[in-house]
């Protein structure tokens, strides 16, 4: 009798392999870039202007063709797929939302499902559902036009339109770059909370370091067309691959460390205490930034069955000891 064991395999949905792109002048726009992205991941392509981020993104949906290398989705070379078919599987969000000015909000969101010949009732139901998730009241905004919306509202409509047909891949090119700082933060937070993203690949381009570290499962830092480092936010912060990575992050290093490290990362270096009762409870996913804000005055914290003393000094000392232990 034979016994077979089923081993679950995570399929790689997007594979970019040794991709190079030249400008018409002969200069290199993207040089030998490779990465893989799996379902449920958000890969952020970060870097300064002209680093090759947008060119790399646009090669994935064949708006630009690579000169060397290959790109595959679910093991299929995208050059073997019809561009129209490919793009219907990919949601695309731009900094300039590209909304149709003579379409209402509801009509703009429903464009791709309509092209795919969805039933009218299904299109409206899906569009209204996305509006609610993105805090655009259907009763108030369904039948207004883009020029009647604020920049943040227009960006929410653009995001809803990209998600409307439930594509497995979402490409985003500086999606929040044109928004004022406060609106940008609010829209990013709403984006992070979308349950729509749990089963998708998201590849996002930005030059905003904080945005990259807030949204990225992994970050690819690019410069002059080359991938300088690809890894988790912690990898880039605590194990920079070269001097460029270190210098690029240095102005925001301290703040990024506080926002990236979780309390559970430093729990072993926080002092135990038996005095007093807990003033607050931290969750495993709380960042050191959140803990610092909550425990800026000396507090006793109940964490995973342990009582720890949290204040500005203990958090900073614990982070320093964490870094030494790496």
PDB file of C-alpha atoms in Angstrom:
ATOM      1  CA  UNK A   1       0.000   0.000   0.000  1.00  0.00           C
ATOM      2  CA  UNK A   2       1.410   3.334  -1.021  1.00  0.00           C
ATOM      3  CA  UNK A   3       0.843   6.452   1.036  1.00  0.00           C
ATOM      4  CA  UNK A   4       1.041   9.784  -0.716  1.00  0.00           C
ATOM      5  CA  UNK A   5       1.541  13.080   1.064  1.00  0.00           C
ATOM      6  CA  UNK A   6       0.188  16.235  -0.493  1.00  0.00           C
ATOM      7  CA  UNK A   7       2.625  19.091  -0.035  1.00  0.00           C
ATOM      8  CA  UNK A   8       1.117  22.545  -0.600  1.00  0.00           C
ATOM      9  CA  UNK A   9       3.114  24.592  -3.077  1.00  0.00           C
ATOM     10  CA  UNK A  10       3.008  28.377  -3.265  1.00  0.00           C
ATOM     11  CA  UNK A  11       2.999  29.153  -6.974  1.00  0.00           C
ATOM     12  CA  UNK A  12       4.962  32.183  -8.102  1.00  0.00           C
ATOM     13  CA  UNK A  13       2.470  34.400  -9.878  1.00  0.00           C
ATOM     14  CA  UNK A  14       4.863  36.976 -11.347  1.00  0.00           C
ATOM     15  CA  UNK A  15       8.476  36.306 -12.242  1.00  0.00           C
ATOM     16  CA  UNK A  16      10.684  39.032 -13.704  1.00  0.00           C
ATOM     17  CA  UNK A  17      13.902  37.451 -14.927  1.00  0.00           C
ATOM     18  CA  UNK A  18      17.029  39.416 -15.967  1.00  0.00           C
ATOM     19  CA  UNK A  19      15.008  42.171 -17.616  1.00  0.00           C
ATOM     20  CA  UNK A  20      16.838  44.986 -19.391  1.00  0.00           C
ATOM     21  CA  UNK A  21      15.418  47.970 -21.278  1.00  0.00           C
ATOM     22  CA  UNK A  22      17.332  50.526 -23.339  1.00  0.00           C
ATOM     23  CA  UNK A  23      16.268  54.076 -24.175  1.00  0.00           C
ATOM     24  CA  UNK A  24      16.185  55.027 -27.861  1.00  0.00           C
ATOM     25  CA  UNK A  25      19.455  56.874 -27.224  1.00  0.00           C
ATOM     26  CA  UNK A  26      21.085  53.590 -26.220  1.00  0.00           C
ATOM     27  CA  UNK A  27      21.293  54.475 -22.530  1.00  0.00           C
ATOM     28  CA  UNK A  28      20.071  51.823 -20.091  1.00  0.00           C
ATOM     29  CA  UNK A  29      16.687  52.445 -18.442  1.00  0.00           C
ATOM     30  CA  UNK A  30      16.514  49.107 -16.591  1.00  0.00           C
ATOM     31  CA  UNK A  31      19.511  46.827 -16.145  1.00  0.00           C
ATOM     32  CA  UNK A  32      19.278  43.090 -15.423  1.00  0.00           C
ATOM     33  CA  UNK A  33      16.393  43.316 -12.936  1.00  0.00           C
ATOM     34  CA  UNK A  34      14.944  40.122 -11.438  1.00  0.00           C
ATOM     35  CA  UNK A  35      12.302  39.479  -8.787  1.00  0.00           C
ATOM     36  CA  UNK A  36       9.355  37.245  -7.945  1.00  0.00           C
ATOM     37  CA  UNK A  37       6.056  38.262  -6.363  1.00  0.00           C
ATOM     38  CA  UNK A  38       3.532  35.851  -4.869  1.00  0.00           C
ATOM     39  CA  UNK A  39      -0.180  36.133  -4.225  1.00  0.00           C
ATOM     40  CA  UNK A  40      -0.901  38.213  -1.123  1.00  0.00           C
ATOM     41  CA  UNK A  41       2.348  40.184  -1.355  1.00  0.00           C
ATOM     42  CA  UNK A  42       2.841  43.895  -1.917  1.00  0.00           C
ATOM     43  CA  UNK A  43       6.148  44.669  -3.588  1.00  0.00           C
ATOM     44  CA  UNK A  44       7.107  48.340  -3.527  1.00  0.00           C
ATOM     45  CA  UNK A  45       9.593  49.610  -6.111  1.00  0.00           C
ATOM     46  CA  UNK A  46      11.287  52.520  -4.354  1.00  0.00           C
ATOM     47  CA  UNK A  47      13.895  54.995  -5.539  1.00  0.00           C
ATOM     48  CA  UNK A  48      14.641  58.422  -6.924  1.00  0.00           C
ATOM     49  CA  UNK A  49      13.260  59.750 -10.217  1.00  0.00           C
ATOM     50  CA  UNK A  50      14.806  58.081 -13.242  1.00  0.00           C
ATOM     51  CA  UNK A  51      15.726  54.949 -11.315  1.00  0.00           C
ATOM     52  CA  UNK A  52      13.781  52.594 -13.598  1.00  0.00           C
ATOM     53  CA  UNK A  53      10.790  51.926 -11.330  1.00  0.00           C
ATOM     54  CA  UNK A  54       7.994  52.984 -13.679  1.00  0.00           C
ATOM     55  CA  UNK A  55       9.677  51.426 -16.717  1.00  0.00           C
ATOM     56  CA  UNK A  56       9.855  48.122 -14.831  1.00  0.00           C
ATOM     57  CA  UNK A  57       6.196  48.385 -13.846  1.00  0.00           C
ATOM     58  CA  UNK A  58       5.061  49.181 -17.383  1.00  0.00           C
ATOM     59  CA  UNK A  59       6.887  46.176 -18.792  1.00  0.00           C
ATOM     60  CA  UNK A  60       4.717  43.887 -16.640  1.00  0.00           C
ATOM     61  CA  UNK A  61       1.530  44.872 -18.483  1.00  0.00           C
ATOM     62  CA  UNK A  62       3.331  45.253 -21.833  1.00  0.00           C
ATOM     63  CA  UNK A  63       2.943  48.996 -22.162  1.00  0.00           C
ATOM     64  CA  UNK A  64       6.703  48.737 -22.758  1.00  0.00           C
ATOM     65  CA  UNK A  65       8.483  45.676 -24.145  1.00  0.00           C
ATOM     66  CA  UNK A  66      11.794  44.557 -22.573  1.00  0.00           C
ATOM     67  CA  UNK A  67      14.864  44.336 -24.800  1.00  0.00           C
ATOM     68  CA  UNK A  68      16.329  41.451 -22.809  1.00  0.00           C
ATOM     69  CA  UNK A  69      15.035  38.955 -20.270  1.00  0.00           C
ATOM     70  CA  UNK A  70      11.522  37.675 -19.680  1.00  0.00           C
ATOM     71  CA  UNK A  71       8.419  38.248 -17.568  1.00  0.00           C
ATOM     72  CA  UNK A  72       5.980  35.455 -16.763  1.00  0.00           C
ATOM     73  CA  UNK A  73       2.649  35.266 -14.978  1.00  0.00           C
ATOM     74  CA  UNK A  74       1.626  31.864 -13.624  1.00  0.00           C
ATOM     75  CA  UNK A  75       4.489  30.347 -15.586  1.00  0.00           C
ATOM     76  CA  UNK A  76       3.359  31.822 -18.920  1.00  0.00           C
ATOM     77  CA  UNK A  77       5.613  34.247 -20.762  1.00  0.00           C
ATOM     78  CA  UNK A  78       3.560  37.420 -21.169  1.00  0.00           C
ATOM     79  CA  UNK A  79       4.843  37.801 -24.742  1.00  0.00           C
ATOM     80  CA  UNK A  80       2.678  34.789 -25.569  1.00  0.00           C
ATOM     81  CA  UNK A  81      -0.443  36.526 -24.212  1.00  0.00           C
ATOM     82  CA  UNK A  82      -2.580  39.026 -26.067  1.00  0.00           C
ATOM     83  CA  UNK A  83      -1.975  42.500 -24.553  1.00  0.00           C
ATOM     84  CA  UNK A  84      -5.722  43.141 -24.242  1.00  0.00           C
ATOM     85  CA  UNK A  85      -6.290  39.836 -22.431  1.00  0.00           C
ATOM     86  CA  UNK A  86      -3.296  40.508 -20.180  1.00  0.00           C
ATOM     87  CA  UNK A  87      -4.439  43.997 -19.187  1.00  0.00           C
ATOM     88  CA  UNK A  88      -7.903  42.778 -18.293  1.00  0.00           C
ATOM     89  CA  UNK A  89      -6.223  40.583 -15.680  1.00  0.00           C
ATOM     90  CA  UNK A  90      -4.351  43.583 -14.275  1.00  0.00           C
ATOM     91  CA  UNK A  91      -5.705  46.587 -12.406  1.00  0.00           C
ATOM     92  CA  UNK A  92      -3.701  49.748 -13.098  1.00  0.00           C
ATOM     93  CA  UNK A  93      -3.706  52.851 -10.889  1.00  0.00           C
ATOM     94  CA  UNK A  94      -1.916  56.044 -11.904  1.00  0.00           C
ATOM     95  CA  UNK A  95      -1.036  59.257 -10.090  1.00  0.00           C
ATOM     96  CA  UNK A  96      -3.226  61.034 -12.628  1.00  0.00           C
ATOM     97  CA  UNK A  97      -6.377  58.974 -12.172  1.00  0.00           C
ATOM     98  CA  UNK A  98      -7.390  59.135 -15.843  1.00  0.00           C
ATOM     99  CA  UNK A  99     -11.091  59.199 -14.983  1.00  0.00           C
ATOM    100  CA  UNK A 100     -13.465  59.791 -17.869  1.00  0.00           C
ATOM    101  CA  UNK A 101     -14.772  63.353 -17.321  1.00  0.00           C
ATOM    102  CA  UNK A 102     -18.207  62.724 -18.853  1.00  0.00           C
ATOM    103  CA  UNK A 103     -18.841  59.513 -16.874  1.00  0.00           C
ATOM    104  CA  UNK A 104     -20.320  59.543 -13.399  1.00  0.00           C
ATOM    105  CA  UNK A 105     -18.434  57.961 -10.510  1.00  0.00           C
ATOM    106  CA  UNK A 106     -20.518  54.791 -10.830  1.00  0.00           C
ATOM    107  CA  UNK A 107     -19.927  54.630 -14.591  1.00  0.00           C
ATOM    108  CA  UNK A 108     -16.177  55.188 -14.192  1.00  0.00           C
ATOM    109  CA  UNK A 109     -15.857  52.361 -11.666  1.00  0.00           C
ATOM    110  CA  UNK A 110     -17.838  49.975 -13.851  1.00  0.00           C
ATOM    111  CA  UNK A 111     -15.850  50.462 -17.075  1.00  0.00           C
ATOM    112  CA  UNK A 112     -13.879  47.183 -17.048  1.00  0.00           C
ATOM    113  CA  UNK A 113     -16.747  44.945 -15.850  1.00  0.00           C
ATOM    114  CA  UNK A 114     -18.829  46.459 -18.655  1.00  0.00           C
ATOM    115  CA  UNK A 115     -16.110  45.584 -21.201  1.00  0.00           C
ATOM    116  CA  UNK A 116     -16.157  42.058 -19.784  1.00  0.00           C
ATOM    117  CA  UNK A 117     -19.925  41.985 -20.363  1.00  0.00           C
ATOM    118  CA  UNK A 118     -20.996  41.614 -16.738  1.00  0.00           C
ATOM    119  CA  UNK A 119     -24.690  41.879 -15.980  1.00  0.00           C
ATOM    120  CA  UNK A 120     -25.732  45.467 -15.299  1.00  0.00           C
ATOM    121  CA  UNK A 121     -26.993  44.630 -11.803  1.00  0.00           C
ATOM    122  CA  UNK A 122     -23.698  42.884 -10.954  1.00  0.00           C
ATOM    123  CA  UNK A 123     -21.701  45.908 -12.130  1.00  0.00           C
ATOM    124  CA  UNK A 124     -23.718  48.298  -9.996  1.00  0.00           C
ATOM    125  CA  UNK A 125     -23.561  46.042  -6.942  1.00  0.00           C
ATOM    126  CA  UNK A 126     -19.788  45.662  -7.244  1.00  0.00           C
ATOM    127  CA  UNK A 127     -19.243  49.380  -7.845  1.00  0.00           C
ATOM    128  CA  UNK A 128     -21.342  50.431  -4.867  1.00  0.00           C
ATOM    129  CA  UNK A 129     -19.605  47.888  -2.633  1.00  0.00           C
ATOM    130  CA  UNK A 130     -16.174  49.296  -3.525  1.00  0.00           C
ATOM    131  CA  UNK A 131     -17.387  52.840  -2.961  1.00  0.00           C
ATOM    132  CA  UNK A 132     -18.478  51.930   0.553  1.00  0.00           C
ATOM    133  CA  UNK A 133     -15.146  50.234   1.313  1.00  0.00           C
ATOM    134  CA  UNK A 134     -13.297  53.352   0.166  1.00  0.00           C
ATOM    135  CA  UNK A 135     -15.515  55.708   2.165  1.00  0.00           C
ATOM    136  CA  UNK A 136     -17.356  57.188  -0.808  1.00  0.00           C
ATOM    137  CA  UNK A 137     -21.032  57.186   0.077  1.00  0.00           C
ATOM    138  CA  UNK A 138     -22.932  55.800  -2.954  1.00  0.00           C
ATOM    139  CA  UNK A 139     -25.956  57.891  -2.021  1.00  0.00           C
ATOM    140  CA  UNK A 140     -23.855  61.047  -2.180  1.00  0.00           C
ATOM    141  CA  UNK A 141     -21.311  60.340  -4.915  1.00  0.00           C
ATOM    142  CA  UNK A 142     -22.609  57.636  -7.288  1.00  0.00           C
ATOM    143  CA  UNK A 143     -24.008  60.083  -9.833  1.00  0.00           C
ATOM    144  CA  UNK A 144     -21.556  62.978  -9.596  1.00  0.00           C
ATOM    145  CA  UNK A 145     -18.763  63.672 -12.084  1.00  0.00           C
ATOM    146  CA  UNK A 146     -14.979  63.680 -11.518  1.00  0.00           C
ATOM    147  CA  UNK A 147     -14.661  67.486 -11.586  1.00  0.00           C
ATOM    148  CA  UNK A 148     -17.037  67.637  -8.613  1.00  0.00           C
ATOM    149  CA  UNK A 149     -14.685  65.534  -6.465  1.00  0.00           C
ATOM    150  CA  UNK A 150     -11.621  66.406  -4.397  1.00  0.00           C
ATOM    151  CA  UNK A 151      -8.238  64.944  -5.324  1.00  0.00           C
ATOM    152  CA  UNK A 152      -8.537  62.305  -2.627  1.00  0.00           C
ATOM    153  CA  UNK A 153     -12.009  61.315  -3.783  1.00  0.00           C
ATOM    154  CA  UNK A 154     -10.854  61.062  -7.397  1.00  0.00           C
ATOM    155  CA  UNK A 155      -8.003  58.787  -6.328  1.00  0.00           C
ATOM    156  CA  UNK A 156     -10.449  56.564  -4.437  1.00  0.00           C
ATOM    157  CA  UNK A 157     -12.563  56.279  -7.601  1.00  0.00           C
ATOM    158  CA  UNK A 158      -9.449  55.399  -9.618  1.00  0.00           C
ATOM    159  CA  UNK A 159      -8.577  52.688  -7.119  1.00  0.00           C
ATOM    160  CA  UNK A 160     -12.135  51.333  -7.133  1.00  0.00           C
ATOM    161  CA  UNK A 161     -12.085  51.212 -10.940  1.00  0.00           C
ATOM    162  CA  UNK A 162      -8.830  49.220 -10.910  1.00  0.00           C
ATOM    163  CA  UNK A 163     -10.341  46.714  -8.460  1.00  0.00           C
ATOM    164  CA  UNK A 164     -13.820  46.514  -9.990  1.00  0.00           C
ATOM    165  CA  UNK A 165     -13.291  43.378 -12.103  1.00  0.00           C
ATOM    166  CA  UNK A 166     -11.406  41.704  -9.221  1.00  0.00           C
ATOM    167  CA  UNK A 167      -8.119  41.295 -11.144  1.00  0.00           C
ATOM    168  CA  UNK A 168      -5.467  39.048  -9.561  1.00  0.00           C
ATOM    169  CA  UNK A 169      -2.777  41.702 -10.105  1.00  0.00           C
ATOM    170  CA  UNK A 170      -2.768  45.390  -9.176  1.00  0.00           C
ATOM    171  CA  UNK A 171      -0.083  47.715 -10.552  1.00  0.00           C
ATOM    172  CA  UNK A 172       0.167  51.167  -8.981  1.00  0.00           C
ATOM    173  CA  UNK A 173       2.366  53.997 -10.291  1.00  0.00           C
ATOM    174  CA  UNK A 174       2.814  56.757  -7.676  1.00  0.00           C
ATOM    175  CA  UNK A 175      -0.913  56.385  -6.852  1.00  0.00           C
ATOM    176  CA  UNK A 176      -0.921  58.819  -3.933  1.00  0.00           C
ATOM    177  CA  UNK A 177       1.777  61.210  -5.150  1.00  0.00           C
ATOM    178  CA  UNK A 178      -0.520  64.061  -6.226  1.00  0.00           C
ATOM    179  CA  UNK A 179      -2.403  64.211  -2.920  1.00  0.00           C
ATOM    180  CA  UNK A 180      -1.741  66.602  -0.067  1.00  0.00           C
ATOM    181  CA  UNK A 181       0.109  64.996   2.880  1.00  0.00           C
ATOM    182  CA  UNK A 182      -2.922  64.526   5.151  1.00  0.00           C
ATOM    183  CA  UNK A 183      -5.146  63.109   2.397  1.00  0.00           C
ATOM    184  CA  UNK A 184      -2.303  60.841   1.271  1.00  0.00           C
ATOM    185  CA  UNK A 185      -2.014  59.331   4.748  1.00  0.00           C
ATOM    186  CA  UNK A 186      -5.785  58.783   4.990  1.00  0.00           C
ATOM    187  CA  UNK A 187      -6.084  57.155   1.553  1.00  0.00           C
ATOM    188  CA  UNK A 188      -3.064  54.919   2.261  1.00  0.00           C
ATOM    189  CA  UNK A 189      -4.645  53.739   5.509  1.00  0.00           C
ATOM    190  CA  UNK A 190      -7.914  52.940   3.730  1.00  0.00           C
ATOM    191  CA  UNK A 191      -5.983  51.096   1.031  1.00  0.00           C
ATOM    192  CA  UNK A 192      -4.145  48.945   3.604  1.00  0.00           C
ATOM    193  CA  UNK A 193      -7.432  47.852   5.174  1.00  0.00           C
ATOM    194  CA  UNK A 194      -8.991  46.590   1.933  1.00  0.00           C
ATOM    195  CA  UNK A 195      -9.831  42.889   2.175  1.00  0.00           C
ATOM    196  CA  UNK A 196      -9.633  42.913  -1.630  1.00  0.00           C
ATOM    197  CA  UNK A 197      -5.836  42.788  -1.402  1.00  0.00           C
ATOM    198  CA  UNK A 198      -5.490  39.517   0.526  1.00  0.00           C
ATOM    199  CA  UNK A 199      -5.538  37.346  -2.601  1.00  0.00           C
ATOM    200  CA  UNK A 200      -3.802  39.713  -5.006  1.00  0.00           C
ATOM    201  CA  UNK A 201      -0.336  40.646  -6.122  1.00  0.00           C
ATOM    202  CA  UNK A 202       0.299  44.360  -5.681  1.00  0.00           C
ATOM    203  CA  UNK A 203       3.308  46.093  -7.223  1.00  0.00           C
ATOM    204  CA  UNK A 204       3.531  49.754  -6.282  1.00  0.00           C
ATOM    205  CA  UNK A 205       5.977  52.428  -7.459  1.00  0.00           C
ATOM    206  CA  UNK A 206       6.870  55.329  -5.171  1.00  0.00           C
ATOM    207  CA  UNK A 207       9.692  57.692  -4.259  1.00  0.00           C
ATOM    208  CA  UNK A 208       8.169  58.168  -0.768  1.00  0.00           C
ATOM    209  CA  UNK A 209      10.216  56.174   1.754  1.00  0.00           C
ATOM    210  CA  UNK A 210       7.547  56.213   4.477  1.00  0.00           C
ATOM    211  CA  UNK A 211       4.931  55.018   1.995  1.00  0.00           C
ATOM    212  CA  UNK A 212       7.156  52.138   0.916  1.00  0.00           C
ATOM    213  CA  UNK A 213       7.753  50.978   4.485  1.00  0.00           C
ATOM    214  CA  UNK A 214       4.084  51.346   5.426  1.00  0.00           C
ATOM    215  CA  UNK A 215       2.691  49.400   2.475  1.00  0.00           C
ATOM    216  CA  UNK A 216       5.398  47.000   1.355  1.00  0.00           C
ATOM    217  CA  UNK A 217       5.651  43.339   2.278  1.00  0.00           C
ATOM    218  CA  UNK A 218       8.970  43.648   0.469  1.00  0.00           C
ATOM    219  CA  UNK A 219      10.783  46.629  -1.007  1.00  0.00           C
ATOM    220  CA  UNK A 220      12.932  46.779  -4.121  1.00  0.00           C
ATOM    221  CA  UNK A 221      15.216  49.820  -3.930  1.00  0.00           C
ATOM    222  CA  UNK A 222      16.325  50.905  -7.406  1.00  0.00           C
ATOM    223  CA  UNK A 223      18.942  53.363  -8.625  1.00  0.00           C
ATOM    224  CA  UNK A 224      20.085  54.139 -12.165  1.00  0.00           C
ATOM    225  CA  UNK A 225      18.109  51.212 -13.542  1.00  0.00           C
ATOM    226  CA  UNK A 226      19.554  48.578 -11.207  1.00  0.00           C
ATOM    227  CA  UNK A 227      18.021  46.805  -8.222  1.00  0.00           C
ATOM    228  CA  UNK A 228      20.205  47.842  -5.278  1.00  0.00           C
ATOM    229  CA  UNK A 229      18.439  45.642  -2.719  1.00  0.00           C
ATOM    230  CA  UNK A 230      15.297  43.526  -2.589  1.00  0.00           C
ATOM    231  CA  UNK A 231      14.020  42.450   0.808  1.00  0.00           C
ATOM    232  CA  UNK A 232      11.707  43.075   3.726  1.00  0.00           C
ATOM    233  CA  UNK A 233      11.648  46.498   5.389  1.00  0.00           C
ATOM    234  CA  UNK A 234      13.762  45.037   8.219  1.00  0.00           C
ATOM    235  CA  UNK A 235      16.301  43.718   5.707  1.00  0.00           C
ATOM    236  CA  UNK A 236      16.840  47.167   4.221  1.00  0.00           C
ATOM    237  CA  UNK A 237      16.992  48.898   7.608  1.00  0.00           C
ATOM    238  CA  UNK A 238      19.229  46.490   9.495  1.00  0.00           C
ATOM    239  CA  UNK A 239      21.088  44.644   6.719  1.00  0.00           C
ATOM    240  CA  UNK A 240      21.652  47.220   3.962  1.00  0.00           C
ATOM    241  CA  UNK A 241      23.267  45.661   0.903  1.00  0.00           C
ATOM    242  CA  UNK A 242      25.525  48.610   0.078  1.00  0.00           C
ATOM    243  CA  UNK A 243      26.352  52.242   0.821  1.00  0.00           C
ATOM    244  CA  UNK A 244      23.603  53.550  -1.479  1.00  0.00           C
ATOM    245  CA  UNK A 245      20.883  51.729   0.493  1.00  0.00           C
ATOM    246  CA  UNK A 246      22.283  52.992   3.783  1.00  0.00           C
ATOM    247  CA  UNK A 247      22.557  56.589   2.568  1.00  0.00           C
ATOM    248  CA  UNK A 248      19.113  56.553   0.938  1.00  0.00           C
ATOM    249  CA  UNK A 249      17.403  55.532   4.196  1.00  0.00           C
ATOM    250  CA  UNK A 250      19.629  57.469   6.608  1.00  0.00           C
ATOM    251  CA  UNK A 251      17.501  60.670   6.840  1.00  0.00           C
ATOM    252  CA  UNK A 252      14.471  58.626   7.994  1.00  0.00           C
ATOM    253  CA  UNK A 253      16.306  55.719   9.644  1.00  0.00           C
ATOM    254  CA  UNK A 254      15.285  56.337  13.260  1.00  0.00           C
ATOM    255  CA  UNK A 255      11.598  56.914  12.493  1.00  0.00           C
ATOM    256  CA  UNK A 256      11.490  53.915  10.155  1.00  0.00           C
ATOM    257  CA  UNK A 257      13.025  51.681  12.824  1.00  0.00           C
ATOM    258  CA  UNK A 258      10.337  52.695  15.322  1.00  0.00           C
ATOM    259  CA  UNK A 259       7.540  52.115  12.805  1.00  0.00           C
ATOM    260  CA  UNK A 260       8.934  48.853  11.406  1.00  0.00           C
ATOM    261  CA  UNK A 261       9.934  47.042  14.592  1.00  0.00           C
ATOM    262  CA  UNK A 262       7.099  45.438  16.531  1.00  0.00           C
ATOM    263  CA  UNK A 263       6.911  45.185  20.306  1.00  0.00           C
ATOM    264  CA  UNK A 264       7.252  41.417  19.959  1.00  0.00           C
ATOM    265  CA  UNK A 265      10.606  41.993  18.227  1.00  0.00           C
ATOM    266  CA  UNK A 266      12.067  43.737  21.293  1.00  0.00           C
ATOM    267  CA  UNK A 267      10.030  42.096  24.077  1.00  0.00           C
ATOM    268  CA  UNK A 268      13.008  40.127  25.417  1.00  0.00           C
ATOM    269  CA  UNK A 269      14.933  43.351  26.018  1.00  0.00           C
ATOM    270  CA  UNK A 270      12.172  45.250  27.834  1.00  0.00           C
ATOM    271  CA  UNK A 271      12.520  45.110  31.637  1.00  0.00           C
ATOM    272  CA  UNK A 272      10.117  42.963  33.653  1.00  0.00           C
ATOM    273  CA  UNK A 273       8.170  44.581  36.459  1.00  0.00           C
ATOM    274  CA  UNK A 274       5.879  43.304  39.198  1.00  0.00           C
ATOM    275  CA  UNK A 275       4.826  46.699  40.472  1.00  0.00           C
ATOM    276  CA  UNK A 276       1.346  47.974  39.771  1.00  0.00           C
ATOM    277  CA  UNK A 277      -1.370  46.738  37.486  1.00  0.00           C
ATOM    278  CA  UNK A 278      -1.292  47.051  33.708  1.00  0.00           C
ATOM    279  CA  UNK A 279      -2.200  50.509  32.432  1.00  0.00           C
ATOM    280  CA  UNK A 280      -2.687  49.320  28.872  1.00  0.00           C
ATOM    281  CA  UNK A 281      -2.406  46.200  26.774  1.00  0.00           C
ATOM    282  CA  UNK A 282      -0.341  46.021  23.615  1.00  0.00           C
ATOM    283  CA  UNK A 283      -1.204  43.642  20.813  1.00  0.00           C
ATOM    284  CA  UNK A 284       1.503  41.510  19.147  1.00  0.00           C
ATOM    285  CA  UNK A 285       1.237  43.652  16.031  1.00  0.00           C
ATOM    286  CA  UNK A 286       1.787  46.992  17.755  1.00  0.00           C
ATOM    287  CA  UNK A 287       4.835  48.839  16.470  1.00  0.00           C
ATOM    288  CA  UNK A 288       7.453  50.405  18.705  1.00  0.00           C
ATOM    289  CA  UNK A 289       6.199  53.757  17.425  1.00  0.00           C
ATOM    290  CA  UNK A 290       2.721  52.971  18.758  1.00  0.00           C
ATOM    291  CA  UNK A 291       4.152  51.660  22.032  1.00  0.00           C
ATOM    292  CA  UNK A 292       6.246  54.782  22.440  1.00  0.00           C
ATOM    293  CA  UNK A 293       3.190  56.966  21.911  1.00  0.00           C
ATOM    294  CA  UNK A 294       1.152  54.900  24.393  1.00  0.00           C
ATOM    295  CA  UNK A 295       3.877  54.619  27.009  1.00  0.00           C
ATOM    296  CA  UNK A 296       5.593  57.968  26.774  1.00  0.00           C
ATOM    297  CA  UNK A 297       4.891  58.291  30.489  1.00  0.00           C
ATOM    298  CA  UNK A 298       6.052  55.292  32.474  1.00  0.00           C
ATOM    299  CA  UNK A 299       3.510  52.491  32.129  1.00  0.00           C
ATOM    300  CA  UNK A 300       3.134  48.876  33.117  1.00  0.00           C
ATOM    301  CA  UNK A 301       2.182  46.872  30.064  1.00  0.00           C
ATOM    302  CA  UNK A 302       0.588  43.431  29.970  1.00  0.00           C
ATOM    303  CA  UNK A 303       1.969  41.688  26.935  1.00  0.00           C
ATOM    304  CA  UNK A 304       1.449  38.009  26.137  1.00  0.00           C
ATOM    305  CA  UNK A 305       1.305  37.057  29.808  1.00  0.00           C
ATOM    306  CA  UNK A 306       4.281  39.187  30.794  1.00  0.00           C
ATOM    307  CA  UNK A 307       4.387  42.515  32.603  1.00  0.00           C
ATOM    308  CA  UNK A 308       6.875  44.898  31.039  1.00  0.00           C
ATOM    309  CA  UNK A 309       7.914  48.429  31.886  1.00  0.00           C
ATOM    310  CA  UNK A 310       7.412  50.694  28.899  1.00  0.00           C
ATOM    311  CA  UNK A 311       8.584  54.255  28.548  1.00  0.00           C
ATOM    312  CA  UNK A 312      10.708  56.196  26.119  1.00  0.00           C
ATOM    313  CA  UNK A 313      13.988  55.050  27.651  1.00  0.00           C
ATOM    314  CA  UNK A 314      13.142  51.337  27.903  1.00  0.00           C
ATOM    315  CA  UNK A 315      11.905  51.198  24.308  1.00  0.00           C
ATOM    316  CA  UNK A 316      14.968  52.954  22.890  1.00  0.00           C
ATOM    317  CA  UNK A 317      17.327  50.826  24.977  1.00  0.00           C
ATOM    318  CA  UNK A 318      15.538  47.643  23.873  1.00  0.00           C
ATOM    319  CA  UNK A 319      15.845  48.664  20.219  1.00  0.00           C
ATOM    320  CA  UNK A 320      19.567  49.321  20.653  1.00  0.00           C
ATOM    321  CA  UNK A 321      20.055  45.877  22.214  1.00  0.00           C
ATOM    322  CA  UNK A 322      17.968  44.264  19.447  1.00  0.00           C
ATOM    323  CA  UNK A 323      20.243  45.819  16.813  1.00  0.00           C
ATOM    324  CA  UNK A 324      23.387  44.643  18.591  1.00  0.00           C
ATOM    325  CA  UNK A 325      22.028  41.094  18.675  1.00  0.00           C
ATOM    326  CA  UNK A 326      21.516  40.939  14.902  1.00  0.00           C
TER     327      UNK A 326
END
